[in-house]
Short mmCIF file of C-alpha atoms in Angstrom, two decimals:
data_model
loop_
_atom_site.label_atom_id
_atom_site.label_comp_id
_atom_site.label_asym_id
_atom_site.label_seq_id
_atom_site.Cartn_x
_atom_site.Cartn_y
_atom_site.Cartn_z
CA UNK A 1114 0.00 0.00 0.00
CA UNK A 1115 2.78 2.40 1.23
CA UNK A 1116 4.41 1.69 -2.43
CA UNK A 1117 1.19 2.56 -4.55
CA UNK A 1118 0.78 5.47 -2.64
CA UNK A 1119 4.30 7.14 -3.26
CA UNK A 1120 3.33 5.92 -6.99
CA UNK A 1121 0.47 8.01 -6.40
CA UNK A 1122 2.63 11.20 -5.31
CA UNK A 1123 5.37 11.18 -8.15
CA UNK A 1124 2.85 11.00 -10.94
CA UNK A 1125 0.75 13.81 -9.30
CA UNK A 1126 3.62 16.29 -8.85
CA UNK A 1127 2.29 19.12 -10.62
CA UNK A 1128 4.56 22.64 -10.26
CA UNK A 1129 2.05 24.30 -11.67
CA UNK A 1130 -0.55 24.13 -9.17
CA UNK A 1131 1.08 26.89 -7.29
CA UNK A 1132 0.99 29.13 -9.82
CA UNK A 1133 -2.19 30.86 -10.14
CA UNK A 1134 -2.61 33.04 -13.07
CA UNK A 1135 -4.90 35.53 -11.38
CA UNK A 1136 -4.43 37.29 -7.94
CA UNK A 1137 -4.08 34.74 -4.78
CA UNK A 1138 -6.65 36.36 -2.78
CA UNK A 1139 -9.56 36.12 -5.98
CA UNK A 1140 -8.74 32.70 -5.86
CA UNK A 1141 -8.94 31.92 -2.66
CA UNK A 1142 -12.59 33.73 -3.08
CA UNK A 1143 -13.30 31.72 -5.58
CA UNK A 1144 -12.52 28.35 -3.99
CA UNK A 1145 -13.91 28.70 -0.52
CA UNK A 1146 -16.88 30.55 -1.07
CA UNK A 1147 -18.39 29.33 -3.57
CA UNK A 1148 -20.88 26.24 -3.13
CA UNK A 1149 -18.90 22.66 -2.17
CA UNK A 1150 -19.91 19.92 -3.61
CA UNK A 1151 -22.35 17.55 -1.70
CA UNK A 1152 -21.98 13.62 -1.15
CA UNK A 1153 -18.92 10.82 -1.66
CA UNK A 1154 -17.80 12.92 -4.80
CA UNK A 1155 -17.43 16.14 -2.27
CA UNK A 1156 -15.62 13.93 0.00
CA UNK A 1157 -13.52 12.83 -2.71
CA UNK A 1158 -12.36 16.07 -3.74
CA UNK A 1159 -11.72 16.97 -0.16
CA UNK A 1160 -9.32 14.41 -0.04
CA UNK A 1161 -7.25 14.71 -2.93
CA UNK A 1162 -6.91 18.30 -2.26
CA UNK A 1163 -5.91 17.26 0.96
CA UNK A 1164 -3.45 15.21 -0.47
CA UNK A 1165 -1.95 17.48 -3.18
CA UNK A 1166 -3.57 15.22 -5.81
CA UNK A 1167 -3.68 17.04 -9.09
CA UNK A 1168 -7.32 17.62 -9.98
CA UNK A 1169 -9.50 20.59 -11.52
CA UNK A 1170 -9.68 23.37 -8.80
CA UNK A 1171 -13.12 24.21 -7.23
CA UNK A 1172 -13.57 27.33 -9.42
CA UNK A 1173 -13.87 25.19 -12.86
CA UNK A 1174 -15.95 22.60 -10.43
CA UNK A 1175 -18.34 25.07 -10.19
CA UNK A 1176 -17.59 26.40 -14.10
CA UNK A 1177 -18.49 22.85 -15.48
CA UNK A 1178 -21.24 22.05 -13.48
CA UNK A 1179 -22.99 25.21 -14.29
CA UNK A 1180 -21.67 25.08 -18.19
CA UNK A 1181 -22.90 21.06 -18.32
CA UNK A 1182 -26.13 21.62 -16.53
CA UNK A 1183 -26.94 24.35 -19.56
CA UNK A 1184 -25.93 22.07 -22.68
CA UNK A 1185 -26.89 19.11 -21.19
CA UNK A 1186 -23.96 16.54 -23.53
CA UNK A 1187 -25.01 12.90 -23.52
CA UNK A 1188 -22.15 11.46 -25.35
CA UNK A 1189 -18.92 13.11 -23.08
CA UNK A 1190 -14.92 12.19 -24.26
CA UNK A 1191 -12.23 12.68 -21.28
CA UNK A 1192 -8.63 12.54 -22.11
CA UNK A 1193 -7.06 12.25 -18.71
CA UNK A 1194 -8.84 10.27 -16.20
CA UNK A 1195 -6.59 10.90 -13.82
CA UNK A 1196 -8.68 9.47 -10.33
CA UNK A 1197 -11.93 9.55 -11.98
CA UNK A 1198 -12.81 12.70 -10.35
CA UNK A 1199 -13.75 15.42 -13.36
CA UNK A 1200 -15.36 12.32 -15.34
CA UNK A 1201 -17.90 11.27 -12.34
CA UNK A 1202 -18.69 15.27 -12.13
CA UNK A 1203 -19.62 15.25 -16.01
CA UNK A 1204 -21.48 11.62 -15.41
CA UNK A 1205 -23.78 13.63 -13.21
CA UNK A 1206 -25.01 15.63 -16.49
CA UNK A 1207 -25.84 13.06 -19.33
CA UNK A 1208 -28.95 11.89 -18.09
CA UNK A 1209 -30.16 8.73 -18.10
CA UNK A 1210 -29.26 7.58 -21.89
CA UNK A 1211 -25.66 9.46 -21.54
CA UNK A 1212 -21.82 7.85 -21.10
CA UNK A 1213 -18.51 9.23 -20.19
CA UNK A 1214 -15.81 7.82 -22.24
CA UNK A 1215 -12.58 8.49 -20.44
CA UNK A 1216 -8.55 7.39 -21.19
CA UNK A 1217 -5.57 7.05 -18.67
CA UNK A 1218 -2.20 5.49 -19.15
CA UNK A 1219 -1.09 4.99 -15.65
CA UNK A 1220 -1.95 2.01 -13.50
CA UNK A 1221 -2.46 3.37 -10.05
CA UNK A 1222 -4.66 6.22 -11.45
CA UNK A 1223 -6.85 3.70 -13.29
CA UNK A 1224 -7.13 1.82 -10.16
CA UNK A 1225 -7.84 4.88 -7.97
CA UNK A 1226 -10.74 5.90 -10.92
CA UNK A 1227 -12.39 2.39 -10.97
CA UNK A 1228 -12.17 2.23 -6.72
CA UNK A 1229 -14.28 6.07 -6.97
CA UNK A 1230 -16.09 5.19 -10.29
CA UNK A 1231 -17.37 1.97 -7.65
CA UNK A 1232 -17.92 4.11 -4.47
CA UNK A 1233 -20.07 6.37 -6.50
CA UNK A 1234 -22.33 4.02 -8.63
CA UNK A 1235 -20.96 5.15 -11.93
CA UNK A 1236 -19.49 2.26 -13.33
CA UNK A 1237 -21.96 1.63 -15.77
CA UNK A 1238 -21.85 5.41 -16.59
CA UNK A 1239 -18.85 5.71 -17.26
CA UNK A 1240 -16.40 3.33 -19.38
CA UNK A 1241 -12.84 3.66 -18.69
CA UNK A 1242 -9.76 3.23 -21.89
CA UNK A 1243 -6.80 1.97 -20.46
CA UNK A 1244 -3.61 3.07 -22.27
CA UNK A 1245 -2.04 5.92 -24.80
CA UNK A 1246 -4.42 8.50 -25.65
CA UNK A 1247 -2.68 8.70 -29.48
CA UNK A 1248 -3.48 4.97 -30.05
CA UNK A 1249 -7.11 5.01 -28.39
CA UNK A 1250 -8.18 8.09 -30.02
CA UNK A 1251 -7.93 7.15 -33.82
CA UNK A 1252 -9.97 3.59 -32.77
CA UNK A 1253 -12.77 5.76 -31.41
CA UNK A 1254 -16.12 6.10 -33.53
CA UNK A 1255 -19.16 8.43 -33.27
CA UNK A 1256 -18.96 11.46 -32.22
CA UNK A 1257 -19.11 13.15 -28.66
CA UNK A 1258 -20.88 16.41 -27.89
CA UNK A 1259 -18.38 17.89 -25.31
CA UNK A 1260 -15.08 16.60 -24.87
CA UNK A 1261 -12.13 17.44 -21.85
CA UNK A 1262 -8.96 17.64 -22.69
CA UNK A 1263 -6.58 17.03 -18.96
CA UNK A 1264 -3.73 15.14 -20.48
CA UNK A 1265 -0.17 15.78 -20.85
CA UNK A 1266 0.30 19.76 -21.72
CA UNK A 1267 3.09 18.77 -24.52
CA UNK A 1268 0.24 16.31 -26.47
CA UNK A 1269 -2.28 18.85 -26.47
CA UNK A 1270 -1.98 19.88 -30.24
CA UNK A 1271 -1.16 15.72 -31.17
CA UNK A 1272 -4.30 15.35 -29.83
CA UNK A 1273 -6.11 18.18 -31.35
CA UNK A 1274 -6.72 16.54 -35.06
CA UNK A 1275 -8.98 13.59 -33.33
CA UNK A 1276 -10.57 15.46 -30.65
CA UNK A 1277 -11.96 17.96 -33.85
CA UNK A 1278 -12.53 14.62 -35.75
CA UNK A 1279 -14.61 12.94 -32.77
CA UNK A 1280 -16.75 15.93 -32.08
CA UNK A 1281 -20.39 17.04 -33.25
CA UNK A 1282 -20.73 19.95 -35.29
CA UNK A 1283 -21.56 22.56 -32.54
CA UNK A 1284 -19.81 20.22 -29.63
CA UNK A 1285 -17.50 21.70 -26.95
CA UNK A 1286 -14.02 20.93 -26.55
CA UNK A 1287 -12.72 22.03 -23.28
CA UNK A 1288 -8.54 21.86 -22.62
CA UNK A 1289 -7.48 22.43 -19.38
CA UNK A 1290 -4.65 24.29 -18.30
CA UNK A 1291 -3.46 26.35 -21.31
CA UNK A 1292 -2.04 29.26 -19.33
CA UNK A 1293 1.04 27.02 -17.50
CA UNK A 1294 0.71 29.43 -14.23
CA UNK A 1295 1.02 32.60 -16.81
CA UNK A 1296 4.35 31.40 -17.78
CA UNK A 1297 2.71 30.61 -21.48
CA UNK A 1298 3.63 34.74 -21.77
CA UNK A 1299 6.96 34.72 -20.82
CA UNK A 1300 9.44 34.83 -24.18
CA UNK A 1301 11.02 31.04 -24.85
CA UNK A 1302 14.87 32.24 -23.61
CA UNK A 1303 13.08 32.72 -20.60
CA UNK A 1304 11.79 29.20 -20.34
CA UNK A 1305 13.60 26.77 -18.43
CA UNK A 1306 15.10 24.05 -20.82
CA UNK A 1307 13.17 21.65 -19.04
CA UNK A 1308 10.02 22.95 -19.90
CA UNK A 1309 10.86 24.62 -23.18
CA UNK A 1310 9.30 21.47 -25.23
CA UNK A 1311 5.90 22.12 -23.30
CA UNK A 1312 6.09 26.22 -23.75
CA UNK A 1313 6.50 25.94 -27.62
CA UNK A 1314 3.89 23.20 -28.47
CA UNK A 1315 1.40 24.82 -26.26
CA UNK A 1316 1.82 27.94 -28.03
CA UNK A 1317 1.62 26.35 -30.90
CA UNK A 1318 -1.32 25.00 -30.04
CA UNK A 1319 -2.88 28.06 -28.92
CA UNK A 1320 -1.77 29.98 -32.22
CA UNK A 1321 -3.54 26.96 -34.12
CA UNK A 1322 -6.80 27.32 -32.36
CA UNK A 1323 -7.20 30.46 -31.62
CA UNK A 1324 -6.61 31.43 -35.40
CA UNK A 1325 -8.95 28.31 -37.39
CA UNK A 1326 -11.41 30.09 -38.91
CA UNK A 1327 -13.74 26.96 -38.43
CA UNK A 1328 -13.54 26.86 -34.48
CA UNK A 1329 -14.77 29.46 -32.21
CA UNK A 1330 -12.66 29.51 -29.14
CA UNK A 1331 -12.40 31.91 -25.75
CA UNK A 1332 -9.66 31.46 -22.91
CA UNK A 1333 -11.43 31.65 -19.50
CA UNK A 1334 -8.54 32.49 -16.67
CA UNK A 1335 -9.80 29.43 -14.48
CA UNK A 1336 -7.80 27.09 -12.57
CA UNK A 1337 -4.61 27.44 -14.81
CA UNK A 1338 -6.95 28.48 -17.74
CA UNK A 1339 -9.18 27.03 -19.86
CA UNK A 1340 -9.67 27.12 -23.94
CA UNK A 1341 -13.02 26.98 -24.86
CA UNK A 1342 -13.79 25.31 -28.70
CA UNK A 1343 -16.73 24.96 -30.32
CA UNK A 1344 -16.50 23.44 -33.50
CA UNK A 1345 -19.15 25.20 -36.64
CA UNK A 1346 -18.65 22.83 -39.31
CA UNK A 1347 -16.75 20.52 -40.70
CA UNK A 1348 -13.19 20.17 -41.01
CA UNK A 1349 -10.00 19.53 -43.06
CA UNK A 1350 -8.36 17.77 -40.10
CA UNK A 1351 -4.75 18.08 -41.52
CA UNK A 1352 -5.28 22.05 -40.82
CA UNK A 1353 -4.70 21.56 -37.62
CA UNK A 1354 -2.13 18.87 -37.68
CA UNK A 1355 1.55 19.65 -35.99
CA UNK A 1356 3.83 21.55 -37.57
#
């Protein structure tokens, strides 16, 4: 147990999270006083905060479960399981006839997500991918209405070709942290060489979104930020393919 655990903590390090991109006091507003969320998935999140376990921050909580409770998705696609939290939060809005589709590469987070997915009667809700996001994507068939995008910051626009693919003309694609703790601004000679890869393929991806004259996209400056996509029509997918 004591070895899972420290599993746990090394793939959960996360320098970021102590980086807020907007003034420490608005979010400390923003994530005490606003509503907590009842029940075992409350508890949940109190614990991996708690812990220092990398989830989304209260204030996009509240931002999704206002956003999915308007647009009501049935068919959701999560890249990034993580513990299972965000995708049990988004099982709460499909309805009865919805499913979250979720991936995750790592063993002790799958096993931490199927142990909350079970405490919280969503296992039939929710249907769980095991393994790389860029060889489970292009097997993936249908299309989703709202997708979340949580993985790792430096796959973001590999990623970006299939998420367009999988998602319904007027669908929501959500990426999490976009902003890197506001360091996204700073010029690349400034960027530690350690995290120079991540700083020029998120701009990159940013540039590439941002730009497409077929998606309509806002930055919201939540949690480490959050790009907002919706996708108007059809698209040549090899527009948006890496440089």
């Amino acid at each position: 147990m004591e070895n899972t655990e420290n599993k746990e903590v090394k793939v959960a390090r996360n320098e970021m999270m102590d980086r807020p991109v907007v003034q420490k006091e608005i979010v400390e507003f923003l994530r005490k006083k606003q509503k907590p969320l009842p029940g075992k998935l409350g508890e949940i999140q109190r614990e991996a905060n708690e812990r220092r376990v990398p989830i989304i921050p209260h204030e996009t909580v509240v931002f999704l479960n206002l956003l999915l409770g308007q647009i009501k998705p049935e068919r959701i696609l999560e890249i990034g399981a993580a513990i299972g939290f965000s995708s049990s939060l988004m099982a709460q809005h499909v309805g009865d006839n919805g499913h979250v589709t979720t991936i995750d590469r790592f063993d002790v987070m799958i096993e931490k997500a199927k142990k909350n997915y079970a405490v919280l009667g969503l296992t039939d809700k929710i249907t769980l991918l095991e393994g790389q996001a860029a060889d489970i994507l292009p097997t993936l068939t249908g299309k989703f209405d709202f997708i979340f995008m949580d993985s790792a910051k430096s796959k973001y626009h590999d990623f970006l070709p299939e998420c367009i693919r999988l998602l319904e003309i007027g669908g929501m694609l959500i990426v999490d942290d976009v902003l890197q703790g506001g360091t996204i601004l700073l010029p690349d000679e400034e960027i530690p060489k350690r995290t120079k890869a991540i700083h020029r393929k998120l701009n990159t991806f940013l540039e590439t979104v941002m730009n497409h004259p077929l998606l309509e996209s806002s930055i919201v400056p939540l949690g480490d930020g959050l790009l907002m996509i919706v996708k108007k029509e059809e698209i040549d997918y090899s527009t948006l393919s890496p440089l």
